[in-house]
CSV table of C-alpha atoms in Angstrom, one decimal:
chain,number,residue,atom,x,y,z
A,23,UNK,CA,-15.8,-31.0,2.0
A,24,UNK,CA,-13.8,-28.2,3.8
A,25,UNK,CA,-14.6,-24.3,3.0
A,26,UNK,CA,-11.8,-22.0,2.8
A,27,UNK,CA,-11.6,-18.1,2.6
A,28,UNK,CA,-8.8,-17.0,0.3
A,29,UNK,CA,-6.5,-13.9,2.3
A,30,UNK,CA,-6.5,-10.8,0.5
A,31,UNK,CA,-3.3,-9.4,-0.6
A,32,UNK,CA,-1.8,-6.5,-2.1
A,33,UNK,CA,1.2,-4.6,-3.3
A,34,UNK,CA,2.6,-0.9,-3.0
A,35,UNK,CA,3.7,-1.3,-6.4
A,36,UNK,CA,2.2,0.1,-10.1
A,37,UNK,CA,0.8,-2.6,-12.5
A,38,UNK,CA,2.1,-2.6,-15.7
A,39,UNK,CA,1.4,-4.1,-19.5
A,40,UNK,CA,3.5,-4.1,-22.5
A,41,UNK,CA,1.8,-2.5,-25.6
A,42,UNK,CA,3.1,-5.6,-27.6
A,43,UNK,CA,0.7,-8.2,-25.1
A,44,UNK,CA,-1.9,-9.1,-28.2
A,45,UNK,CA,1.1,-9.6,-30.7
A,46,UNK,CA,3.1,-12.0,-28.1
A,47,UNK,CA,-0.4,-13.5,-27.1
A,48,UNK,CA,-0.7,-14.2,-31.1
A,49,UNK,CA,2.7,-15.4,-31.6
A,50,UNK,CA,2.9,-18.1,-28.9
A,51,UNK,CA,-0.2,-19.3,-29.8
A,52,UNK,CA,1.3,-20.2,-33.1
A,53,UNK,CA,4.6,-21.4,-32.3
A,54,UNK,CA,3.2,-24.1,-29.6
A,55,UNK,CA,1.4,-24.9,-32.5
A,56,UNK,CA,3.8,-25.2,-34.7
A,57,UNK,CA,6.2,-27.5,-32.4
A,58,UNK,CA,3.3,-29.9,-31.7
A,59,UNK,CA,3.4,-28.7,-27.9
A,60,UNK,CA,-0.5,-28.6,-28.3
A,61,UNK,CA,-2.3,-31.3,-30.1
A,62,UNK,CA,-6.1,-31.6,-29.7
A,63,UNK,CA,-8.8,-29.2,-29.7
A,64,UNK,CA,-9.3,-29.7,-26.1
A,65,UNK,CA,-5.9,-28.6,-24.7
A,66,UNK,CA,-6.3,-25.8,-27.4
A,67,UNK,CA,-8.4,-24.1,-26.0
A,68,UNK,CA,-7.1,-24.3,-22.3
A,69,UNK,CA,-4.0,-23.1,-23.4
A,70,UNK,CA,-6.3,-20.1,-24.9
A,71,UNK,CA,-7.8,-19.5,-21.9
A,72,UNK,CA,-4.3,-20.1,-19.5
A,73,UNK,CA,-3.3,-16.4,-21.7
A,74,UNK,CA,0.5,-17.2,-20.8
A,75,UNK,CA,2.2,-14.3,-23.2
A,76,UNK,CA,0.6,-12.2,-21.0
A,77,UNK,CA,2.1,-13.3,-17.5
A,78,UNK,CA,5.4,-12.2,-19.9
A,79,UNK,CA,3.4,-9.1,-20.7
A,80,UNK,CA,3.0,-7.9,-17.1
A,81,UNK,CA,6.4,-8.9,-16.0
A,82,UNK,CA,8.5,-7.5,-18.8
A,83,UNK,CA,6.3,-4.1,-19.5
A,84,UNK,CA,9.0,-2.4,-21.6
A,85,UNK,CA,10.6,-5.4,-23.6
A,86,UNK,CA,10.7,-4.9,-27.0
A,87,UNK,CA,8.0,-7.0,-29.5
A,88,UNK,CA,10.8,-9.5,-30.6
A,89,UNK,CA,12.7,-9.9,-26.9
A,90,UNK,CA,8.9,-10.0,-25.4
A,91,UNK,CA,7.8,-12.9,-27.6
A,92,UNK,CA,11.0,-15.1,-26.8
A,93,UNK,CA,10.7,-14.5,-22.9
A,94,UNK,CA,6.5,-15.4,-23.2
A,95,UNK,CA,7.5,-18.7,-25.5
A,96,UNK,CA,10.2,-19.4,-22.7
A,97,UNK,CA,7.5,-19.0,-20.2
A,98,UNK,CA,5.1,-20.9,-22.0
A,99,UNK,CA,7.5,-23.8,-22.4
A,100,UNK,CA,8.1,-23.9,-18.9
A,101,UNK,CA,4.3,-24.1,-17.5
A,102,UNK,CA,4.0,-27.0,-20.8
A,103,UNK,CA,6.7,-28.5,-18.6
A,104,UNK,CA,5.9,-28.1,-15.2
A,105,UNK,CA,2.4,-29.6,-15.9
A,106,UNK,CA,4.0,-32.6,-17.6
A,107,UNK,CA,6.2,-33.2,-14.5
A,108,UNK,CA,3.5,-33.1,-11.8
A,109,UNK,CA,1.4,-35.5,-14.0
A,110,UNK,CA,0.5,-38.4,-12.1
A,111,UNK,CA,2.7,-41.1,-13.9
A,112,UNK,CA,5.8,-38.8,-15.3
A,113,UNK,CA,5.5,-36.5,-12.3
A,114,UNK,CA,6.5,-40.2,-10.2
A,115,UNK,CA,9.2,-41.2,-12.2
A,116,UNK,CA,13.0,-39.4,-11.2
A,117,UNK,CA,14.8,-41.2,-13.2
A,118,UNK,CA,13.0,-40.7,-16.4
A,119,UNK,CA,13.0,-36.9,-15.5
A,120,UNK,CA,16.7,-37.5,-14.9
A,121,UNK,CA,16.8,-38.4,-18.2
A,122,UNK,CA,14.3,-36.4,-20.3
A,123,UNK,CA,16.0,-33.3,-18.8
A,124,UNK,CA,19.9,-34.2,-19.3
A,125,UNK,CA,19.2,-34.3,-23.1
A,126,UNK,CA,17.5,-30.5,-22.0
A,127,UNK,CA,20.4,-29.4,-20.9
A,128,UNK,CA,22.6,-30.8,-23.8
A,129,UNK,CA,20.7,-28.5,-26.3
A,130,UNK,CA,22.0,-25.6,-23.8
A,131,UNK,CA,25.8,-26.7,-23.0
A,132,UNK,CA,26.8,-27.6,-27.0
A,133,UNK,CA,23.7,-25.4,-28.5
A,134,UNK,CA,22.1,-27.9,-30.9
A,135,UNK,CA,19.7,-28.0,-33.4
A,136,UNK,CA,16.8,-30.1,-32.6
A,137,UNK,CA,13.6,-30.4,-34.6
A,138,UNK,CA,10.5,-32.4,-33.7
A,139,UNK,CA,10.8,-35.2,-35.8
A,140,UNK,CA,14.4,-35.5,-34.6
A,141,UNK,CA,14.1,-34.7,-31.4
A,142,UNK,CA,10.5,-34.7,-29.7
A,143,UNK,CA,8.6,-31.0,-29.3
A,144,UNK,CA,10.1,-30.1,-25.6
A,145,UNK,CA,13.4,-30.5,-27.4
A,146,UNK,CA,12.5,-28.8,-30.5
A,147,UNK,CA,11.1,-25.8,-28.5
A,148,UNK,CA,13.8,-25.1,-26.2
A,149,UNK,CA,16.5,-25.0,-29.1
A,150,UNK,CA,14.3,-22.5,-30.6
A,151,UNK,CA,14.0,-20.3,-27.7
A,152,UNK,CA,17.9,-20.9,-26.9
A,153,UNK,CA,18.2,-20.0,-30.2
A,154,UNK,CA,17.3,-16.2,-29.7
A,155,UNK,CA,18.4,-16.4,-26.9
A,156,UNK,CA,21.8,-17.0,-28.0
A,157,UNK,CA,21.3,-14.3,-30.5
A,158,UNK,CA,20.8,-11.3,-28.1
A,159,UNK,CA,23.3,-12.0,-25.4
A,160,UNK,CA,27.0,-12.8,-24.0
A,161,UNK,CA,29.0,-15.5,-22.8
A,162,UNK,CA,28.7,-14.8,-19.6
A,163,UNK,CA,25.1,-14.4,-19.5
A,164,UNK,CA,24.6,-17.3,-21.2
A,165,UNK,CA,26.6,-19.1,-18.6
A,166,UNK,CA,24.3,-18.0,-15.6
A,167,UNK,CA,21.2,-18.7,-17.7
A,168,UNK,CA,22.4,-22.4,-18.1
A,169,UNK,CA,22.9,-22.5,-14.0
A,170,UNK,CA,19.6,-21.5,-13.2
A,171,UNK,CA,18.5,-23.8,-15.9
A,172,UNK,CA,20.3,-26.8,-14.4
A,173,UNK,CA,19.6,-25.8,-10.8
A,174,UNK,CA,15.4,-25.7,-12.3
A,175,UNK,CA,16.0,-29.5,-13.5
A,176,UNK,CA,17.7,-30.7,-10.4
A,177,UNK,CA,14.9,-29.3,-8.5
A,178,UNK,CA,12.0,-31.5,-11.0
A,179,UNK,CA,14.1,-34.1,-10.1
A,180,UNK,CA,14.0,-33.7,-6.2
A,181,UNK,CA,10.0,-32.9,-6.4
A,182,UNK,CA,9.7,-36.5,-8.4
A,183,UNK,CA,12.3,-38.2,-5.5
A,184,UNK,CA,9.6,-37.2,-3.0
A,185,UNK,CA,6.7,-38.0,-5.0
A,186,UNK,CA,8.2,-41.7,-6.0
A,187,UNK,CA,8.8,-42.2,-2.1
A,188,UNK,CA,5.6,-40.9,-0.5
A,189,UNK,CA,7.6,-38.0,1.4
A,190,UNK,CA,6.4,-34.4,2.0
A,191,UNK,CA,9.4,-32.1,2.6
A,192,UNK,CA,10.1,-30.3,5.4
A,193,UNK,CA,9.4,-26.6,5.8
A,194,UNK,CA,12.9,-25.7,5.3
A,195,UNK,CA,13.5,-28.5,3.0
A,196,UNK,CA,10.5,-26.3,1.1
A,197,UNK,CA,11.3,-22.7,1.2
A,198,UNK,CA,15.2,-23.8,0.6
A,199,UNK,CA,14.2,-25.7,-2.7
A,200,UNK,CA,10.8,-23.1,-3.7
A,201,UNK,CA,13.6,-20.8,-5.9
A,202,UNK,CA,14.4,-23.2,-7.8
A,203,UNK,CA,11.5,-25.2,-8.6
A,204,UNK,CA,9.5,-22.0,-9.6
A,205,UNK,CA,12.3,-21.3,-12.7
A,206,UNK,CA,11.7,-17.3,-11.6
A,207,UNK,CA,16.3,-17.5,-11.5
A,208,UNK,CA,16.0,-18.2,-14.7
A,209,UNK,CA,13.7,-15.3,-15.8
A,210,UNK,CA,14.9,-12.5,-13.3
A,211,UNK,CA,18.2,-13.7,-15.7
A,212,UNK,CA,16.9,-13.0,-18.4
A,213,UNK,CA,15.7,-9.3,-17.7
A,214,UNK,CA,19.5,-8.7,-18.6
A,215,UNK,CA,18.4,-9.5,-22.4
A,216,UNK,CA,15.0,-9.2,-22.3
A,217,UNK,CA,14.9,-5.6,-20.7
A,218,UNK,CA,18.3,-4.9,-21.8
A,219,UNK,CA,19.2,-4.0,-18.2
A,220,UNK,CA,22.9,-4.4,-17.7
A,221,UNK,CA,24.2,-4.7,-13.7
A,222,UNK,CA,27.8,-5.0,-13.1
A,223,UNK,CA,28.6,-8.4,-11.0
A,224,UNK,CA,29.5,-5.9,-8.1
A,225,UNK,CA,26.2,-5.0,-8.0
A,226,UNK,CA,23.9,-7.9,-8.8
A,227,UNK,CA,26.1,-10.2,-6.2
A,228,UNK,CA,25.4,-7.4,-3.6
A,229,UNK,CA,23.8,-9.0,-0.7
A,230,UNK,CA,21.1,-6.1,-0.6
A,231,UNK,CA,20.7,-6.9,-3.9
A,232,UNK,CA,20.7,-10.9,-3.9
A,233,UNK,CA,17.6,-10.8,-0.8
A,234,UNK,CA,15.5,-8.4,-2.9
A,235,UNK,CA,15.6,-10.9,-5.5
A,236,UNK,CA,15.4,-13.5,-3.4
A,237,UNK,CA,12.2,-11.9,-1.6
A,238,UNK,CA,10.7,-11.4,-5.0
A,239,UNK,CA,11.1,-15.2,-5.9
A,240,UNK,CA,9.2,-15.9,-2.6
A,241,UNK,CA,6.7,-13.5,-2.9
A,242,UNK,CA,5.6,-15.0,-6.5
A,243,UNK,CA,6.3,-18.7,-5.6
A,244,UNK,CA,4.4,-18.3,-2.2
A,245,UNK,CA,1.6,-16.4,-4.0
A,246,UNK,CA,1.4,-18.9,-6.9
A,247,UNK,CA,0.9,-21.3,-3.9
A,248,UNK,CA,-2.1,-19.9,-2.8
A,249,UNK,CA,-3.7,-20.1,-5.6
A,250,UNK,CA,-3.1,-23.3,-6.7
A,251,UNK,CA,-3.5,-24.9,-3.3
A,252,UNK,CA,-7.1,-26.1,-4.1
A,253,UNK,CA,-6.1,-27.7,-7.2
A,254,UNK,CA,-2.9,-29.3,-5.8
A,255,UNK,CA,-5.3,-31.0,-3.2
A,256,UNK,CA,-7.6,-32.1,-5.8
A,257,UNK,CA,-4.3,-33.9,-7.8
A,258,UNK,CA,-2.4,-35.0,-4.5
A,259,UNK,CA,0.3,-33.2,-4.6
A,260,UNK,CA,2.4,-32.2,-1.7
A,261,UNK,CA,4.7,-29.5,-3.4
A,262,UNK,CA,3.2,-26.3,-2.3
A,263,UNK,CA,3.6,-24.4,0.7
A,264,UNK,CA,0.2,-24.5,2.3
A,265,UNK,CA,0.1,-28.4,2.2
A,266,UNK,CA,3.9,-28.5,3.4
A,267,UNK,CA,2.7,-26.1,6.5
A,268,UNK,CA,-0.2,-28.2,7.1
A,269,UNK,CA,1.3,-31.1,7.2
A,270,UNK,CA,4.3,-30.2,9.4
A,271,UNK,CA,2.0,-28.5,11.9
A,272,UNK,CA,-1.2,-31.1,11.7
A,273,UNK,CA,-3.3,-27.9,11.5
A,274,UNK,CA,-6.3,-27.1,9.4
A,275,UNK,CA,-5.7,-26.0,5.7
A,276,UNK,CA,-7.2,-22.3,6.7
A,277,UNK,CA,-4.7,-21.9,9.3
A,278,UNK,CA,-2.0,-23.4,6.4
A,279,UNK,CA,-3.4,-20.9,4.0
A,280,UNK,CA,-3.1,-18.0,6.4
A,281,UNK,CA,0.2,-18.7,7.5
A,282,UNK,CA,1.4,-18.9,4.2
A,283,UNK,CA,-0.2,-15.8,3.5
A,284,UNK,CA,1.7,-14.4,6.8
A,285,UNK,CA,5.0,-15.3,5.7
A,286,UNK,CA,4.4,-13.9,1.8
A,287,UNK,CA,3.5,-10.6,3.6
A,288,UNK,CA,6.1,-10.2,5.4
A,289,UNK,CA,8.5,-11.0,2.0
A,290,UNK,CA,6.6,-7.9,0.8
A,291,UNK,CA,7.4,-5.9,3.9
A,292,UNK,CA,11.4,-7.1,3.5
A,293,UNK,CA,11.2,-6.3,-0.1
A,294,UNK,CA,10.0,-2.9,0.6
A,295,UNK,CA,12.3,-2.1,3.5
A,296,UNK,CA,15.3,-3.6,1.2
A,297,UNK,CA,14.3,-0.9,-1.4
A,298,UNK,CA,14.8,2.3,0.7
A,299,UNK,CA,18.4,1.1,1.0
A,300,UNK,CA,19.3,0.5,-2.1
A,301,UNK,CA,23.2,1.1,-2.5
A,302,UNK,CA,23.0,4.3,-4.8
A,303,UNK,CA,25.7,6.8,-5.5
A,304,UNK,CA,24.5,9.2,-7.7
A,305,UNK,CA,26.3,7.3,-10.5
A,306,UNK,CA,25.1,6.0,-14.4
A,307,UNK,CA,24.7,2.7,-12.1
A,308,UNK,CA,22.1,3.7,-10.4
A,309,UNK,CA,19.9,4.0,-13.4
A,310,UNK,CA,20.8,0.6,-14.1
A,311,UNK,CA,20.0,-0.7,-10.9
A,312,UNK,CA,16.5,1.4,-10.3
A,313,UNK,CA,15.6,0.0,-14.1
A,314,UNK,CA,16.6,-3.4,-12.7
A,315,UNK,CA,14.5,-3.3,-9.3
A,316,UNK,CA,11.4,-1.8,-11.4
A,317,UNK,CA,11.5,-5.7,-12.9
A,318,UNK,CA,11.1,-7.1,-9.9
A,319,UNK,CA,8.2,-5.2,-9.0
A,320,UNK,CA,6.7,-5.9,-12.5
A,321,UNK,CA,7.3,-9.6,-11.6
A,322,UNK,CA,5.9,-9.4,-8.0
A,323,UNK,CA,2.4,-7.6,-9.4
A,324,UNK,CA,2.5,-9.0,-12.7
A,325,UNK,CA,2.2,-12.5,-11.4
A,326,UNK,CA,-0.6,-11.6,-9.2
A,327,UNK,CA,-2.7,-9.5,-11.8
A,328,UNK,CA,-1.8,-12.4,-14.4
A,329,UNK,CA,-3.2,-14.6,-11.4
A,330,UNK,CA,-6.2,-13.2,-10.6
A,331,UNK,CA,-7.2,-11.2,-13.8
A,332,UNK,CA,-6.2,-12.8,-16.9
A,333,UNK,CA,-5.7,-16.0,-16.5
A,334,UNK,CA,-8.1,-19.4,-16.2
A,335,UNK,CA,-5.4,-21.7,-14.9
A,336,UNK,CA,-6.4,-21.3,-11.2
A,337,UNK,CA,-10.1,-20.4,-11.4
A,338,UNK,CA,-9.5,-19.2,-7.6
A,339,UNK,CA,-9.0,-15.2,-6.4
A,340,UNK,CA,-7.8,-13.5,-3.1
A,341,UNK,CA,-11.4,-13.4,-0.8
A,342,UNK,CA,-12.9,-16.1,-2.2
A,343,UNK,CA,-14.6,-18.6,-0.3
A,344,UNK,CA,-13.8,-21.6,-2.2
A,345,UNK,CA,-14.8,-25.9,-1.6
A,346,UNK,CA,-11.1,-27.6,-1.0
């Protein structure tokens, strides 16, 4: 049995909770109820206890009660699926991924209707959150939503590839693939609807604008990793940043652990050296664009606080000296 100390970190950012958090917490309780996402007693009660609506809560402090509850069921659905896709025997088999997640992404290219009896709960629940989703926004938006969707699946798909051949990826095969197979592109989209935060293309597709977003997708992906690196070992999976750096550099999982730590820092420190340059011109834009970076923070610290604070998933904190 190896001991491990946990790094300690920490962010120059506020922490932030929507007033609506009980309400949301309430409502997704009852809709993954209501699809049949949760069927016994048992997983009842550690979906309780996982407190998902208020990972949504933290990252989206301002949403309104109605855009808040179809970002935490979003959410919700996607940590339902990620479980189900590093389970031992689905988590191993691509081409049934390939599968299960094409008829996901028919519900979002030709919007359809799909209830539990006629199409399974997964189904079910992602045409009712596509539903709303439909209902608050444009064209457009939906258009990049379904990319980050697809570019989520394909990255299921290329985590199940690896499992189903024994292979652990490289570090840059990792970090290049991380994005995506946290789903955060797909939620840093939806602040647009969610927060009803609207950025010009011009200023979204700045490259200033692209690495701050792309350093807050790191920072929560790499963090997520640290805390779930004890339990990743316990279930054999490879697809997490400490066990990709130990493996590539034969070291010891404490020096894995603190490297990864190392790297997340210095995300933080490029995150925070981004902001001070931020491309504003005393316009209406930059109100936009200030609103739009205060998400990002809210992410960056509401996934830690979520982490370490609310939530029973991990059952690990920064500091703690933990068995691995």
């Amino acid at each position: 049995m190896t001991t491990i100390q946990m790094p300690t970190i920490s962010y120059p950012f506020p922490s932030g909770l929507n007033q609506h958090v009980h309400e949301a917490q309430q409502h997704v309780v009852s809709w993954v109820t209501s699809y049949g996402l949760i069927t016994t007693e048992t997983a009842h009660q550690r979906f309780e206890k996982a407190r998902f609506a208020w990972l949504a809560a933290r990252a989206f402090p301002d949403a309104a009660l109605h855009e808040l509850c179809i970002i935490a069921d979003f959410n919700t659905w996607l940590f339902i699926l990620d479980d189900q896709c590093d389970e031992a025997t689905v988590g191993r088999k691509a081409d049934f991924l390939r599968s299960m997640m094409a008829g996901l992404m028919d519900i979002l290219h030709h919007n359809r209707l799909v209830t539990p009896e006629t199409g399974g709960a997964m189904s079910a629940a992602l045409s009712s959150i596509w539903e709303r989703m439909r209902a608050i926004s444009s064209p457009s938006w939906r258009l990049r939503f379904i990319r980050s969707m697809d570019d989520y699946f394909t990255s299921c798909i290329w985590e199940a590839e690896n499992r189903e051949a024994g292979i652990t990826p490289s570090i840059a095969d990792y970090v290049h693939m991380r994005p995506y197979t946290g789903a955060l592109l797909a939620d840093i989209e939806a602040i647009e609807i969610i927060e009803k935060i609207y950025l010009s293309r011009e200023v979204a597709e700045q490259p200033l604008v692209q690495r701050m977003i792309q350093a807050c997708n790191n920072i929560v992906c790499w963090s997520n990793d640290l805390f779930s690196c004890t339990k990743e070992v316990r279930q054999g999976d490879v697809h997490n940043l400490v066990l990709v750096l130990q493996h590539a550099r034969q070291c010891s999982l404490q020096e894995a652990i603190n490297e990864a730590a190392r790297m997340h820092n210095e995300e933080v420190a490029i995150f925070i050296a981004l902001e001070k340059l931020l491309p504003l011109k005393g316009a209406e834009t930059d109100y936009e664009l200030l609103r739009f970076v205060s998400v990002l923070r809210s992410w960056i610290t509401g996934n830690y606080d979520w982490s370490v604070k609310d939530t029973g998933r991990y059952g690990i904190a920064v500091g703690d000296v933990v068995a691995a």
